[in-house]
mmCIF file of C-alpha atoms and ligand atoms in Angstrom:
data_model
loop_
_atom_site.group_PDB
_atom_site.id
_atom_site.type_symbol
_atom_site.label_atom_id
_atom_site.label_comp_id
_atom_site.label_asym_id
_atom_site.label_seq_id
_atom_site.Cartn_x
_atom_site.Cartn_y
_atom_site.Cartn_z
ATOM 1 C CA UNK A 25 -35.104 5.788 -6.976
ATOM 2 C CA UNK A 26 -31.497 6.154 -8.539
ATOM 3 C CA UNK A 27 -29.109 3.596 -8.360
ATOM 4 C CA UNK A 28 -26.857 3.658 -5.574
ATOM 5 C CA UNK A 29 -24.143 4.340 -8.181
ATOM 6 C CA UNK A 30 -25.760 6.838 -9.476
ATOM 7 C CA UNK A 31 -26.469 8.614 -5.903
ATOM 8 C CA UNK A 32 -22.596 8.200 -5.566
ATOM 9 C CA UNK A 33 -22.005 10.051 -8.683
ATOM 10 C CA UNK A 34 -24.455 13.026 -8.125
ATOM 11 C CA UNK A 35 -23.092 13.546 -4.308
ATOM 12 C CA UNK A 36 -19.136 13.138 -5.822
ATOM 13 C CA UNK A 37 -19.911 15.953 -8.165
ATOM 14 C CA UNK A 38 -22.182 18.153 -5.499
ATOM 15 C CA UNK A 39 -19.349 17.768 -2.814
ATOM 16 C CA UNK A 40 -15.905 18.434 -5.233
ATOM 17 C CA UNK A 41 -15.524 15.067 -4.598
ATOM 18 C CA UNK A 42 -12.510 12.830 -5.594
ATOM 19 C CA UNK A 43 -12.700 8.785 -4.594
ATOM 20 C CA UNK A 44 -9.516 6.913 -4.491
ATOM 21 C CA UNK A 45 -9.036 3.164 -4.589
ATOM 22 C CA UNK A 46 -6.364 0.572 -3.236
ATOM 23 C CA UNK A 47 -5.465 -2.170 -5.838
ATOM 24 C CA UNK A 48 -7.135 -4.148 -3.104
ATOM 25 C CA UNK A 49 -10.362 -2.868 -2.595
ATOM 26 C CA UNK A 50 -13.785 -4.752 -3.688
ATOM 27 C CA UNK A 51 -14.711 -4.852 -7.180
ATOM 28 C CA UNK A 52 -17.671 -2.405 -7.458
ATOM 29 C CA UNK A 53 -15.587 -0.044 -5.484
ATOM 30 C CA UNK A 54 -12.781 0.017 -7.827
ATOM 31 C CA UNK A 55 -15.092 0.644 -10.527
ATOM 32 C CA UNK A 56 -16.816 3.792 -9.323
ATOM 33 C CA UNK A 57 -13.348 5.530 -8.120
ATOM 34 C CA UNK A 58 -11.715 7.817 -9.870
ATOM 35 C CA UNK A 59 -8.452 6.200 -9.435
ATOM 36 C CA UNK A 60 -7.154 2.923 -8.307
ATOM 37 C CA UNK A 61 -3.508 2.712 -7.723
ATOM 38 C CA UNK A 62 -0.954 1.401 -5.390
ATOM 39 C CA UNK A 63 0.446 3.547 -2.279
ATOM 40 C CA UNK A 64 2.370 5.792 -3.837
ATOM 41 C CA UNK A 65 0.525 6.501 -6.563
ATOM 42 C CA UNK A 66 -2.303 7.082 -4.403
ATOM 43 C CA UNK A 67 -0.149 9.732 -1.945
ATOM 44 C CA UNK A 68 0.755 11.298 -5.276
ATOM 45 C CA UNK A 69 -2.721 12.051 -6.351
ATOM 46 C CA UNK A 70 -3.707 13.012 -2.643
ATOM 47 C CA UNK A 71 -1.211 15.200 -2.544
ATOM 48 C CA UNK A 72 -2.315 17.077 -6.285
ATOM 49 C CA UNK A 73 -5.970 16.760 -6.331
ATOM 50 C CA UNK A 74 -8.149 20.246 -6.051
ATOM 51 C CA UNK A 75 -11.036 18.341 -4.770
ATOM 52 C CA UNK A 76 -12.681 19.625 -1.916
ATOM 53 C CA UNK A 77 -12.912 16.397 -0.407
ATOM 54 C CA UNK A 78 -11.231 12.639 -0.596
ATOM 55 C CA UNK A 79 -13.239 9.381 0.259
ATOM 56 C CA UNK A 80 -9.949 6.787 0.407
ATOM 57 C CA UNK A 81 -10.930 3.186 -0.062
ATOM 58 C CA UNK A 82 -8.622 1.683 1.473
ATOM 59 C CA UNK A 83 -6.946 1.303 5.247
ATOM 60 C CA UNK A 84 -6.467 3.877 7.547
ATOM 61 C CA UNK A 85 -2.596 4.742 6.936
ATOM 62 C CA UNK A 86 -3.861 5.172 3.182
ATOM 63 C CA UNK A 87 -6.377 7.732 4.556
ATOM 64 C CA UNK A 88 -3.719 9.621 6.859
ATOM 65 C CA UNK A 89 -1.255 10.130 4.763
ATOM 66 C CA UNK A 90 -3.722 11.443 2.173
ATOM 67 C CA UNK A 91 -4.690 14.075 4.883
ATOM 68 C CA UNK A 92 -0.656 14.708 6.066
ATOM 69 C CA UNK A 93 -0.344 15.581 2.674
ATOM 70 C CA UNK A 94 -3.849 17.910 2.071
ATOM 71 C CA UNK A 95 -4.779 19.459 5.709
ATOM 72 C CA UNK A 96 -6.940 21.521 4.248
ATOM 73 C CA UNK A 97 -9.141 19.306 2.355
ATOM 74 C CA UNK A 98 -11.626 16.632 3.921
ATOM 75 C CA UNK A 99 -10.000 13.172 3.564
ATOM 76 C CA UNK A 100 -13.137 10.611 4.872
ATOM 77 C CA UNK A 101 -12.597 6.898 4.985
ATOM 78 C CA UNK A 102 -15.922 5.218 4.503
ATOM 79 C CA UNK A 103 -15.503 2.158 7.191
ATOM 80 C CA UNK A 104 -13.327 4.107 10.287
ATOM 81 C CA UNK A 105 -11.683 0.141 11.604
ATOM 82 C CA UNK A 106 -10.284 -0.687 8.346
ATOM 83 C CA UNK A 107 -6.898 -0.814 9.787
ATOM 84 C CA UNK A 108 -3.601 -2.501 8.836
ATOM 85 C CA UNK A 109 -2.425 -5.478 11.544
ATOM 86 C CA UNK A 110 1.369 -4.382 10.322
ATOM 87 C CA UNK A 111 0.865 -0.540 10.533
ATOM 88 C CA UNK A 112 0.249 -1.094 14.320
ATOM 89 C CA UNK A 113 3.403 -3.079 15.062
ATOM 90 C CA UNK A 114 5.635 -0.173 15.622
ATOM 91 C CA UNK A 115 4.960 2.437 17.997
ATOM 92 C CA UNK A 116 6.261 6.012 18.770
ATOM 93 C CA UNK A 117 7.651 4.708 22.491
ATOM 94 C CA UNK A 118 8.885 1.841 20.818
ATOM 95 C CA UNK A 119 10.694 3.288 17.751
ATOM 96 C CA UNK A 120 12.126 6.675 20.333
ATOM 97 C CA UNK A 121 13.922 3.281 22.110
ATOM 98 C CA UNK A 122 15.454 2.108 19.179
ATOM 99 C CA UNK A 123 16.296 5.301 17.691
ATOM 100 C CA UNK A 124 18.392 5.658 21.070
ATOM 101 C CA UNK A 125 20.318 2.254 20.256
ATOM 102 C CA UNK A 126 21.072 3.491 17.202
ATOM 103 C CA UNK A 127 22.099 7.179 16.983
ATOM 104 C CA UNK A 128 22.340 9.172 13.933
ATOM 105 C CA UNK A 129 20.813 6.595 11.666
ATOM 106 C CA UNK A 130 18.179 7.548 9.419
ATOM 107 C CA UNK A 131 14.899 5.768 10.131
ATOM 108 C CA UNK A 132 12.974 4.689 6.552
ATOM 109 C CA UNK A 133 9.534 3.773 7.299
ATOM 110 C CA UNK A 134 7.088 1.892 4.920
ATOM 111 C CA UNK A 135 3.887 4.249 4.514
ATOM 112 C CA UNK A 136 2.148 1.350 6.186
ATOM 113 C CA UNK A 137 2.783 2.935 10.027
ATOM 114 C CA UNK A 138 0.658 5.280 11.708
ATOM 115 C CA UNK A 139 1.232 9.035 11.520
ATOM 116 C CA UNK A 140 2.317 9.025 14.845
ATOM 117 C CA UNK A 141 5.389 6.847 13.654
ATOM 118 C CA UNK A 142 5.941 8.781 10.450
ATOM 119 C CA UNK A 143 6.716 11.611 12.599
ATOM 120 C CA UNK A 144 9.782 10.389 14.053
ATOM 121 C CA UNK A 145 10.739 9.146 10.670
ATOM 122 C CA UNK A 146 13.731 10.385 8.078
ATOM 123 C CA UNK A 147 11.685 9.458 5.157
ATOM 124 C CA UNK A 148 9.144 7.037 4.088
ATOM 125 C CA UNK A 149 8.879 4.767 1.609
ATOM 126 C CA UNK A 150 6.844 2.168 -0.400
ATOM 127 C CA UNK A 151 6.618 -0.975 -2.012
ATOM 128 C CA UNK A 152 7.237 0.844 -5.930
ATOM 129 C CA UNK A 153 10.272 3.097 -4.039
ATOM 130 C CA UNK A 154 11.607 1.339 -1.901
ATOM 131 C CA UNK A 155 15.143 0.352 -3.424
ATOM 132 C CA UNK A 156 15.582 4.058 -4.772
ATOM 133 C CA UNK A 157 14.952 5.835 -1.287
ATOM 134 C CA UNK A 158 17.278 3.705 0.378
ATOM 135 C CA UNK A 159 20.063 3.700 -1.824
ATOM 136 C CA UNK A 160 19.749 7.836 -2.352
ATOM 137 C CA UNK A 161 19.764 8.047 1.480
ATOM 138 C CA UNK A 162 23.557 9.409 2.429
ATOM 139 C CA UNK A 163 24.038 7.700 5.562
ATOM 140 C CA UNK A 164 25.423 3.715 5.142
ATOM 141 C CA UNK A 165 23.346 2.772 7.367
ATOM 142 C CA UNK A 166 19.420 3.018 7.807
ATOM 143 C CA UNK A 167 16.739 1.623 10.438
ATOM 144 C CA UNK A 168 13.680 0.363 8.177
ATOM 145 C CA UNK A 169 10.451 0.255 9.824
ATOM 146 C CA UNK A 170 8.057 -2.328 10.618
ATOM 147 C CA UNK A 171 8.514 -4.733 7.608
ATOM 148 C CA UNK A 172 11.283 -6.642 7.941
ATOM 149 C CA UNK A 173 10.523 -8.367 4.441
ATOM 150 C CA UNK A 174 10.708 -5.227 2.745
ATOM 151 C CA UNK A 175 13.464 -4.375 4.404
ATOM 152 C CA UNK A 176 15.244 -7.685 3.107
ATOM 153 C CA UNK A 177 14.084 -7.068 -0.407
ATOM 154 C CA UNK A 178 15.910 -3.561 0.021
ATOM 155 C CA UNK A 179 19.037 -4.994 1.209
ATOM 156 C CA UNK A 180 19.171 -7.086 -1.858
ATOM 157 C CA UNK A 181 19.783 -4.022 -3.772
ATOM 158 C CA UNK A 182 22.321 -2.229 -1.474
ATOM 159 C CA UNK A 183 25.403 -1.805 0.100
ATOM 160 C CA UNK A 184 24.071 -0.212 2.827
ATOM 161 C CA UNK A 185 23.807 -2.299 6.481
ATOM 162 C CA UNK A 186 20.128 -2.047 7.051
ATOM 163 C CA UNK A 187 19.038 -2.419 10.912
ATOM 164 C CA UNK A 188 15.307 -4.301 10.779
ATOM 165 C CA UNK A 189 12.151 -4.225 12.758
ATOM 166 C CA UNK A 190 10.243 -7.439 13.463
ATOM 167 C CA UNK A 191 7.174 -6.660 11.196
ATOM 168 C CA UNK A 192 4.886 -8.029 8.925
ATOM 169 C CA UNK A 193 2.120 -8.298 6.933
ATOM 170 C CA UNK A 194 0.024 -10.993 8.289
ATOM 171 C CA UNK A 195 -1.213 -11.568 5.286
ATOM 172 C CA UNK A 196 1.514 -11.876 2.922
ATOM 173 C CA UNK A 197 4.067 -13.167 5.658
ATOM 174 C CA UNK A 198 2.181 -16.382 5.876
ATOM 175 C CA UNK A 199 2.540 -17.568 2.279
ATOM 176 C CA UNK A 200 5.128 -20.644 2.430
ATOM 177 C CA UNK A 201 7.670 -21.891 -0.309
ATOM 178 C CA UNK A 202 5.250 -24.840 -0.063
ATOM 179 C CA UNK A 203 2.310 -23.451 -1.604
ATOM 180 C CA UNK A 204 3.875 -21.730 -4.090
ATOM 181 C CA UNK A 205 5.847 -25.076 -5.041
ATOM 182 C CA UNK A 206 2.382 -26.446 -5.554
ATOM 183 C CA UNK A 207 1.072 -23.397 -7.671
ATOM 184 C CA UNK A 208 4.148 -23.482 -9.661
ATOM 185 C CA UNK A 209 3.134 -27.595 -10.566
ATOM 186 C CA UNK A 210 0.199 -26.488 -11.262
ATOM 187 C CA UNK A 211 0.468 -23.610 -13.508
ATOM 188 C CA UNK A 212 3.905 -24.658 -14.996
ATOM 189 C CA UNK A 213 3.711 -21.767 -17.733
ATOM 190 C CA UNK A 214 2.965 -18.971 -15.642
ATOM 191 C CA UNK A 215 5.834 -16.366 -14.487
ATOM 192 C CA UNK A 216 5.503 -15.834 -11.257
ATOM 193 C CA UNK A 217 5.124 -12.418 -9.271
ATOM 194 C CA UNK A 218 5.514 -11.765 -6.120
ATOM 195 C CA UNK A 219 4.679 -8.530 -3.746
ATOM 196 C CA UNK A 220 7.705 -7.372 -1.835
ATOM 197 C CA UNK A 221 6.073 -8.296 1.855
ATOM 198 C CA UNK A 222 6.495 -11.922 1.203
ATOM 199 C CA UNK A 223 8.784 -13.798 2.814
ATOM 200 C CA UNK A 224 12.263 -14.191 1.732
ATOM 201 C CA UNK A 225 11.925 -17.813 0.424
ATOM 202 C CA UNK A 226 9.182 -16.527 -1.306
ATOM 203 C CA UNK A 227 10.614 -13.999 -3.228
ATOM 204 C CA UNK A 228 13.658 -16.169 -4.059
ATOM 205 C CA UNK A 229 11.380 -18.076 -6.286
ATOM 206 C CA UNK A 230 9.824 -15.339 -7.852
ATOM 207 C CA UNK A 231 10.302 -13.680 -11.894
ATOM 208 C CA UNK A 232 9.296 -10.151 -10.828
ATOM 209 C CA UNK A 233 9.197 -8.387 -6.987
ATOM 210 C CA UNK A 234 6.531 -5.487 -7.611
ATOM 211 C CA UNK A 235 4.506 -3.349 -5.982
ATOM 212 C CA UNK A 236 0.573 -3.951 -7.229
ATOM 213 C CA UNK A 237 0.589 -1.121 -9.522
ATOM 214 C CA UNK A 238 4.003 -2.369 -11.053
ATOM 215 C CA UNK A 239 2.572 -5.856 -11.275
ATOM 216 C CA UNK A 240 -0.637 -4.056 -14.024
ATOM 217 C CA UNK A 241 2.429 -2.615 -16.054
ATOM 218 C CA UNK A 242 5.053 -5.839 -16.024
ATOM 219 C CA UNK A 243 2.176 -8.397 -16.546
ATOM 220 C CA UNK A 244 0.784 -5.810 -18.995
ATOM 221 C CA UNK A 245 4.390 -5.724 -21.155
ATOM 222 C CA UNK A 246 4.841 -9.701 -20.406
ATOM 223 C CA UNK A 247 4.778 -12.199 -23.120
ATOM 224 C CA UNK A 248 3.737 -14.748 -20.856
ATOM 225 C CA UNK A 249 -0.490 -15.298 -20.169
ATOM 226 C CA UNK A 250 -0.627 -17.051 -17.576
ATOM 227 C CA UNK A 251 1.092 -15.395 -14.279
ATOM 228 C CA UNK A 252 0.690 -16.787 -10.872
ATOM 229 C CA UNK A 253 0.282 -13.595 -7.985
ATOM 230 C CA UNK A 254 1.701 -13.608 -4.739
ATOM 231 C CA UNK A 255 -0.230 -10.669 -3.551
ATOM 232 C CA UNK A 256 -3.725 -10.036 -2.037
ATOM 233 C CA UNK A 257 -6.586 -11.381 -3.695
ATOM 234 C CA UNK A 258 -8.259 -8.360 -4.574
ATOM 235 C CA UNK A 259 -5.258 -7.896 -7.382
ATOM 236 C CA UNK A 260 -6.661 -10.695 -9.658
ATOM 237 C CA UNK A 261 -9.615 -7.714 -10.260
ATOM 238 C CA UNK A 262 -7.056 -5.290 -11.552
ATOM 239 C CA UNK A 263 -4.866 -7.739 -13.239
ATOM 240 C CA UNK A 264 -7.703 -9.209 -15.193
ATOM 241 C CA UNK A 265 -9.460 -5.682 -16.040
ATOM 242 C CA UNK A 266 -6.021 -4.684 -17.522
ATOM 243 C CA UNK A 267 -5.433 -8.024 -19.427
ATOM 244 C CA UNK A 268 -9.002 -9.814 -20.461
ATOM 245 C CA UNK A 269 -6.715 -12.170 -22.748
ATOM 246 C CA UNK A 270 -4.800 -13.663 -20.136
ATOM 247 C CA UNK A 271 -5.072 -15.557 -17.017
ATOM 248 C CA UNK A 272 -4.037 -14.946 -13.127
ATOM 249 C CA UNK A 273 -3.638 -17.353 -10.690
ATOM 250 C CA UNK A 274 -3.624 -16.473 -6.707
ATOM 251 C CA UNK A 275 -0.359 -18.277 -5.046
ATOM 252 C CA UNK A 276 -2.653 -19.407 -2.545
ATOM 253 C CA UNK A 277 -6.597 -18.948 -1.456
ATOM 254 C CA UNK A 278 -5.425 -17.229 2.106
ATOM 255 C CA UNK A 279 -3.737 -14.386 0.576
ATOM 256 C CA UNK A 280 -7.301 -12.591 1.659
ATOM 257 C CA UNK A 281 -6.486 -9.219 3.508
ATOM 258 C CA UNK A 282 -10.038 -8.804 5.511
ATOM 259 C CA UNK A 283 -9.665 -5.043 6.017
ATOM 260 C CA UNK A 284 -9.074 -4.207 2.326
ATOM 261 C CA UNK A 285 -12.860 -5.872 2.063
ATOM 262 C CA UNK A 286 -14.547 -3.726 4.560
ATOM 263 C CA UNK A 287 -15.456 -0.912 2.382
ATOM 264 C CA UNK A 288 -19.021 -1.129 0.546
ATOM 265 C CA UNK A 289 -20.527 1.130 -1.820
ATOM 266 C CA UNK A 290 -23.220 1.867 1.101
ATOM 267 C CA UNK A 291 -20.053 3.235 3.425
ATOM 268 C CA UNK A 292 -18.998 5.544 0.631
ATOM 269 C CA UNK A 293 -22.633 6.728 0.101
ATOM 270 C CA UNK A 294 -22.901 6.724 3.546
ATOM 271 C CA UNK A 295 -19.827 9.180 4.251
ATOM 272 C CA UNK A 296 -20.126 11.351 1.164
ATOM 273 C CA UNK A 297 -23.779 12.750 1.987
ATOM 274 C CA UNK A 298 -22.829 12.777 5.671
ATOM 275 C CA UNK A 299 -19.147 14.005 4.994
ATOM 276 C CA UNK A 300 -18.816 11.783 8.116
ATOM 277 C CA UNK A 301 -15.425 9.287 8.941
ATOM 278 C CA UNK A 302 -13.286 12.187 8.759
ATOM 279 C CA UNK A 303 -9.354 11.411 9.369
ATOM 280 C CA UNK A 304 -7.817 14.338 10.660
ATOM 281 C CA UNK A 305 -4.263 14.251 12.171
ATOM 282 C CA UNK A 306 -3.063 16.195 15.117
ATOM 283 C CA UNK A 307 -1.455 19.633 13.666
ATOM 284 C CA UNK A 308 2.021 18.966 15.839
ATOM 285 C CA UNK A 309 2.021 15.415 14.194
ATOM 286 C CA UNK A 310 1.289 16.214 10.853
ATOM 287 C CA UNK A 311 3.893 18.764 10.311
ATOM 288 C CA UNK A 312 6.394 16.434 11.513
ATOM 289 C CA UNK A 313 4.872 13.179 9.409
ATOM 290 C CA UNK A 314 4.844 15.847 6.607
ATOM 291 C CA UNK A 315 8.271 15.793 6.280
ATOM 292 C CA UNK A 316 9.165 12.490 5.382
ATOM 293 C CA UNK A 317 6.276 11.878 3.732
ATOM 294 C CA UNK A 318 6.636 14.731 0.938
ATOM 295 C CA UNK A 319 10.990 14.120 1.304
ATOM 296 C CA UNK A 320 9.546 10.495 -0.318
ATOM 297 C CA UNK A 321 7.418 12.245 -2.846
ATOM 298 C CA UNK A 322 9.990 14.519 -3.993
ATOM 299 C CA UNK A 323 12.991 12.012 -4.166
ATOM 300 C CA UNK A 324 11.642 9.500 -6.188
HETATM 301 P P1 13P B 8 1.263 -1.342 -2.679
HETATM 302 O O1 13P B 8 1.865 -0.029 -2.298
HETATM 303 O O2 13P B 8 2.194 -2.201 -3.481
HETATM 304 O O3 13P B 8 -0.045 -1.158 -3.365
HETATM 305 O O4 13P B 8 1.009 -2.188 -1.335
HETATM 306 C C1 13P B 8 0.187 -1.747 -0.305
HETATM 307 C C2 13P B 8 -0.135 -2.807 0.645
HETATM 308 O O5 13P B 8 -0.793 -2.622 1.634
HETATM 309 C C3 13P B 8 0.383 -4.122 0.390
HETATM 310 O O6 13P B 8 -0.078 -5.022 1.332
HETATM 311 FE FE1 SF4 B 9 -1.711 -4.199 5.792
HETATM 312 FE FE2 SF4 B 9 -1.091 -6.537 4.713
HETATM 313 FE FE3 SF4 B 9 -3.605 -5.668 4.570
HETATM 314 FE FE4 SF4 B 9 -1.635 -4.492 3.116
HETATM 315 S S1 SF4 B 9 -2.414 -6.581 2.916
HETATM 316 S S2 SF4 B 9 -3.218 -3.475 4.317
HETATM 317 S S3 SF4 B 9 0.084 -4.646 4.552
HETATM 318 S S4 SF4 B 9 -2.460 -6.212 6.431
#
């Protein structure tokens, strides 16, 4: 009997199959995709591949906007409730309201929403673009959507009066100024690097603000080796893979994002010789989420 690896490989190839990774995502699953990358990298090689089909490891937004982008091609995501807690704190009734409060502004939404949200967006954005979007948008002021810690990160960099949502990532949000304090004692040579959806105390301690393909290339060029991580667990992988010689610290053991986790190498198995878990968004949705999510692609 082949190795489950190896019946991954044979059905990739039989299917015109392409797997993409999250930065997040378990070990072994990183190591049999064809790429691992952050969000926009990720959209970007949705959005160019000529596979037939695309198993995203990941969450669901990850999946969906691989599929806004590719409507033709079979985007499956092997474990159908990996879901983001922050994608699902803004929604379409919700934002129309707010849009009304504030006419004419141009709504910037993180990719991590639902589809249904990207429709009634401007533009999207992520963690690597966020600063460039926003300061090439025309209008002085912009509604950013749902994380209101990116959205103070991007006002850090502009002149423009940014509106916020109350949004979060659960998982970054709770990292404290406290714990960090206490990694910094005791790691007192390591830089420290921090992931844009932490708090604003947070980041005011930080060396670097990256996304988690941007923290591979600074830690990468960095003359430092040691570097404490305010990010997700499942970066240390990466990190570490990248840089054998030197050493990463988590900021704090809770930074553990339980959907990234959910995806086995049985689920992609599983989905690619069932080509079941297919995400499909509804055609009058997609053509409207298609806009701002290919206006992001093609401005920065
Ligand atoms: P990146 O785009 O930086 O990989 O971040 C995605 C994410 O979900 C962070 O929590
Ligand atoms: Fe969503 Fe946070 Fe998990 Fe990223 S780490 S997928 S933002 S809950």
């Amino acid at each position: 009997m082949p190795s489950i690896i190896d019946q991954i490989r044979t059905l990739r190839q039989q299917r015109n199959a392409i797997i993409l990774a999250h930065n997040y995502v378990l070990p072994e699953v990183q190591d049999i995709a064809d790429m691992c990358g952050d969000s926009l990298e990720l959209s970007r090689r949705a959005s160019e591949t000529n596979a037939d089909v695309i198993v995203f490891c990941g969450v669901r937004f990850m999946a969906e906007t691989a599929s806004i982008l590719s409507p033709d091609k079979k985007v499956l995501l092997p474990v159908l409730d990996a879901g983001c807690p922050m994608a699902d704190m803004v929604t379409p009734e919700q934002l129309k309201q707010k849009m009304q409060m504030l006419p004419n502004i141009p709504v910037v939404t993180y990719v991590n929403s639902n589809a249904d949200v990207k429709a009634l967006s401007t533009v999207c954005c992520t963690s690597a673009n966020v600063v460039d979007i926003v300061n090439q948008m025309e209008s002085d002021e912009i509604l950013m959507v749902p994380d209101k810690n990116l959205a103070r990160y991007a006002a850090r960099f502009t002149q423009k009066k940014i509106h916020l949502w109350d949004g979060y990532c659960p998982i970054h949000h709770q990292l404290t100024s406290d714990q960090v304090i206490q990694a910094k004692k005791a790691y007192p040579k390591a830089e420290f690097i921090a992931h844009p959806e932490c708090s604003s105390d947070v980041l005011d301690m930080a060396d670097a603000i990256l996304s988690t393909s941007g923290m591979i290339a600074h830690t990468t060029r960095s003359s430092h080796y040691e570097f404490i991580i305010a990010t997700e667990m499942g970066m240390l992988y990466p990190l570490q893979k990248a840089n054998p010689q030197k050493q990463f610290y988590s900021a704090s053991p809770s930074l553990i994002c339980p959907d990234m986790k959910k995806i086995h190498l049985a689920d992609i198995l599983n989905c690619l010789s069932l080509l079941s878990n297919e995400i499909k968004v509804p055609e009058e949705i997609r053509v409207l989420a298609y806009n701002s999510v290919e206006r992001m692609i093609r401005m920065k």
